[in-house]
Amino acid sequence: MSAVIDHVHGHHDEHEHHGAPRGWRRWLYATNHKDIGTMYLVFAFTMFMFGGVLALGIRAELFEPGLQFVNPQLFNQLTTMHGLIMVFGAIMPAFVGFANWLVPLQIGAADMAFARMNNLSFWLLIPAAVMLATSFFMPGGAPAAGWTIYAPLTLQMGPSMDAAIFALHILGASSIMGSINIIVTILNLRAPGMTLMKMPLFCWTWLITAYLLIAVMPVLAGAITMTLTDRHFGTSFFNPGGGGDPVMYQHIFWFFGHPEVYIMILPAFGIISAVIPAFARKRLFGYTSMVYATASIAILSFIVWAHHMFTTGMPVTGQLFFMYATMLIAVPTGVKVFNWIATMWRGSMTFETPMLFAVGFIFVFTMGGFTGLILAMAPIDILMQDTYYVVAHFHYVLVAGSLFAMFAGVYYWGPKWTGVMYRERAGKIHFWLSIVFFNITFFPMHFLGLAGMPRRYADYPAQFTDWNMIASVGAFGFGLAQVYFLFAVVIPMMRGKGEPAPQRPWDGAEGLEWEVPSPAPFHTFETPPKLNAAATHVIG
Amino acid sequence: MTPEQQRANRRLGWILATIAIAFFIGFIARGALFGF
């Protein structure tokens, strides 16, 4: 961000040997974790806006029954690409951006362990994103098999499916390299005294997430490679015409897909665990239990995948196993929610924008968690499968969960990144618009799903009209709220417009990232800092 | 970063990369050779 550049030339601390490179070389050849973090965040926000436009296309079509703007084929392309872009292009890169900015700062490291690989991880995203985005212009249009790219639909698609598979391979490679970087950085480069159990929870959640990524991204890569060979090389892994099994694809996909859900939410837990103590002005309640709860969620995420597949047919014992295993995840998740609330209990709370988003996160994410529990019950899930109830559930988890946590993180650490404070009024407007329009968009989808409206259809019977109209109005309001965020918060901060941010803008904020000036200098902790007993302050 | 740290980083990095590659290749090989 430009504010960081300004700072670098205006401030030279004792660790700083040279300033930031200038011009395009700074970004193309970037090896600095802060620059790469900034690029990840800008990329993710761009993809978020693109995926958002696709979502608005879906909601415009569903405003009323009948076909208004798009034909059913294009509608399926919109839903597929919205999902792929939001999951692989927006949420995952955004969290990697947070990790790049924060992990070295929070553990007292000079940079990521593999700085050049970090550069490669980022720049791999660009061709993948271009391939995904331009697949709309390929013969037959963009992939339309859903973000889960189920066989045998994938075997019937045009060349854009090959582009999507290649893009996913590249994105997967980028994720794996990013994960290796994060694990090695955390395990090998912590400052003396920063033991694992003193590490900020954001680092813990990312450490566990990185292991999840290394375990499951190769599984997705394997599944889509087999899809590719089914399409072009005469194999029949998933092609029933040649003796293959499409249901096996679903098992493999969800063996990746369910841990992927936690890949998208565990770093959010880490952000919330940083924000709430800062604005409650209390230490996080139950730090150790938070670490174990995070690990428990990660482990359980490997044994619940078939709850996505109750309707494909499986033995009752299988249904019971996956049902109870899924419900078990509520225990560590409940531990986390309890600890956040206990942290707020009798705290000296103030409600600046990061705290508003954090508290909003707890409310709406918990609602998404509860509907997840309902869907975990096989008899109910069989009724709700592929209805808007499921759409409502995962948007409560991913939008109100991951996205709201990211907003909390941007407002919380933004002053450290850019050196300027955002306008509090603008932040509050953004929060209230987001949470109100989010609920207007997605809460009615519970009713639609319960009434039996299926997902991934461009048209619907007239009895679903009212709630669809409300959801579409809410979606456009939510989209406008994010445009407001871009122009009222993001751009001014990146241009350095605003009150200069102090080193520690929040009273209760603790951690090594607040031990360096705002904006964080280009080089930080080039020699390992000496830390106090709690590893929260630099003492020498 | 000291040379020892760099060596340790590379070592752990290769271990993790090998795990990822083994999962990827092993998974396809199992499906191709033995079926699922």
GROMACS .gro file of N, CA, C and O in nm, chain A residues 1-12 16 20 22 26 418 420 493-497 519-520:
model
  100
    1MET      N    1   0.084  -0.120   0.000
    1MET     CA    2   0.000   0.000   0.000
    1MET      C    3   0.087   0.125   0.000
    1MET      O    4   0.195   0.125   0.058
    2SER      N    5   0.040   0.226  -0.064
    2SER     CA    6   0.126   0.341  -0.086
    2SER      C    7   0.170   0.406   0.045
    2SER      O    8   0.279   0.459   0.055
    3ALA      N    9   0.083   0.396   0.144
    3ALA     CA   10   0.120   0.457   0.271
    3ALA      C   11   0.246   0.392   0.328
    3ALA      O   12   0.326   0.457   0.393
    4VAL      N   13   0.263   0.264   0.299
    4VAL     CA   14   0.382   0.196   0.348
    4VAL      C   15   0.504   0.250   0.276
    4VAL      O   16   0.608   0.272   0.336
    5ILE      N   17   0.490   0.275   0.144
    5ILE     CA   18   0.602   0.329   0.066
    5ILE      C   19   0.642   0.465   0.125
    5ILE      O   20   0.759   0.490   0.151
    6ASP      N   21   0.542   0.550   0.149
    6ASP     CA   22   0.572   0.682   0.202
    6ASP      C   23   0.651   0.671   0.331
    6ASP      O   24   0.749   0.739   0.351
    7HIS      N   25   0.605   0.577   0.411
    7HIS     CA   26   0.667   0.565   0.541
    7HIS      C   27   0.812   0.521   0.529
    7HIS      O   28   0.900   0.571   0.598
    8VAL      N   29   0.834   0.430   0.438
    8VAL     CA   30   0.968   0.373   0.428
    8VAL      C   31   1.070   0.481   0.399
    8VAL      O   32   1.180   0.479   0.451
    9HIS      N   33   1.031   0.577   0.316
    9HIS     CA   34   1.128   0.680   0.282
    9HIS      C   35   1.133   0.792   0.385
    9HIS      O   36   1.222   0.875   0.382
   10GLY      N   37   1.035   0.793   0.472
   10GLY     CA   38   1.036   0.898   0.573
   10GLY      C   39   1.090   0.850   0.706
   10GLY      O   40   1.112   0.927   0.797
   11HIS      N   41   1.109   0.721   0.718
   11HIS     CA   42   1.146   0.667   0.848
   11HIS      C   43   1.248   0.556   0.828
   11HIS      O   44   1.229   0.466   0.748
   12HIS      N   45   1.356   0.562   0.899
   12HIS     CA   46   1.454   0.455   0.889
   12HIS      C   47   1.487   0.409   1.030
   12HIS      O   48   1.554   0.479   1.104
   16GLU      N   49   1.660  -0.112   0.951
   16GLU     CA   50   1.633  -0.095   0.809
   16GLU      C   51   1.760  -0.071   0.730
   16GLU      O   52   1.826   0.030   0.746
   20ALA      N   53   1.215   0.030   0.029
   20ALA     CA   54   1.144  -0.056  -0.064
   20ALA      C   55   1.186  -0.024  -0.206
   20ALA      O   56   1.213   0.092  -0.238
   22ARG      N   57   1.132   0.061  -0.596
   22ARG     CA   58   1.029   0.150  -0.649
   22ARG      C   59   0.966   0.093  -0.775
   22ARG      O   60   1.023   0.008  -0.841
   26ARG      N   61   0.888  -0.341  -0.763
   26ARG     CA   62   0.858  -0.367  -0.623
   26ARG      C   63   0.754  -0.478  -0.610
   26ARG      O   64   0.762  -0.562  -0.519
  418THR      N   65  -0.144   0.053   0.687
  418THR     CA   66  -0.141   0.174   0.602
  418THR      C   67  -0.085   0.296   0.674
  418THR      O   68  -0.048   0.393   0.610
  420VAL      N   69  -0.268   0.492   0.858
  420VAL     CA   70  -0.375   0.588   0.883
  420VAL      C   71  -0.496   0.517   0.942
  420VAL      O   72  -0.519   0.399   0.917
  493MET      N   73  -0.770   0.472   0.280
  493MET     CA   74  -0.661   0.418   0.363
  493MET      C   75  -0.538   0.387   0.277
  493MET      O   76  -0.425   0.416   0.315
  494MET      N   77  -0.561   0.330   0.160
  494MET     CA   78  -0.447   0.297   0.075
  494MET      C   79  -0.376   0.422   0.024
  494MET      O   80  -0.257   0.420  -0.003
  495ARG      N   81  -0.453   0.531   0.010
  495ARG     CA   82  -0.391   0.656  -0.033
  495ARG      C   83  -0.332   0.734   0.084
  495ARG      O   84  -0.282   0.845   0.066
  496GLY      N   85  -0.345   0.679   0.205
  496GLY     CA   86  -0.290   0.747   0.321
  496GLY      C   87  -0.372   0.866   0.367
  496GLY      O   88  -0.320   0.955   0.436
  497LYS      N   89  -0.500   0.870   0.328
  497LYS     CA   90  -0.587   0.981   0.368
  497LYS      C   91  -0.653   0.946   0.501
  497LYS      O   92  -0.726   0.850   0.510
  519PRO      N   93   0.277   0.311   0.968
  519PRO     CA   94   0.266   0.177   0.913
  519PRO      C   95   0.389   0.094   0.946
  519PRO      O   96   0.496   0.149   0.971
  520ALA      N   97   0.373  -0.038   0.942
  520ALA     CA   98   0.487  -0.125   0.973
  520ALA      C   99   0.599  -0.096   0.874
  520ALA      O  100   0.575  -0.089   0.754
   0.00000   0.00000   0.00000
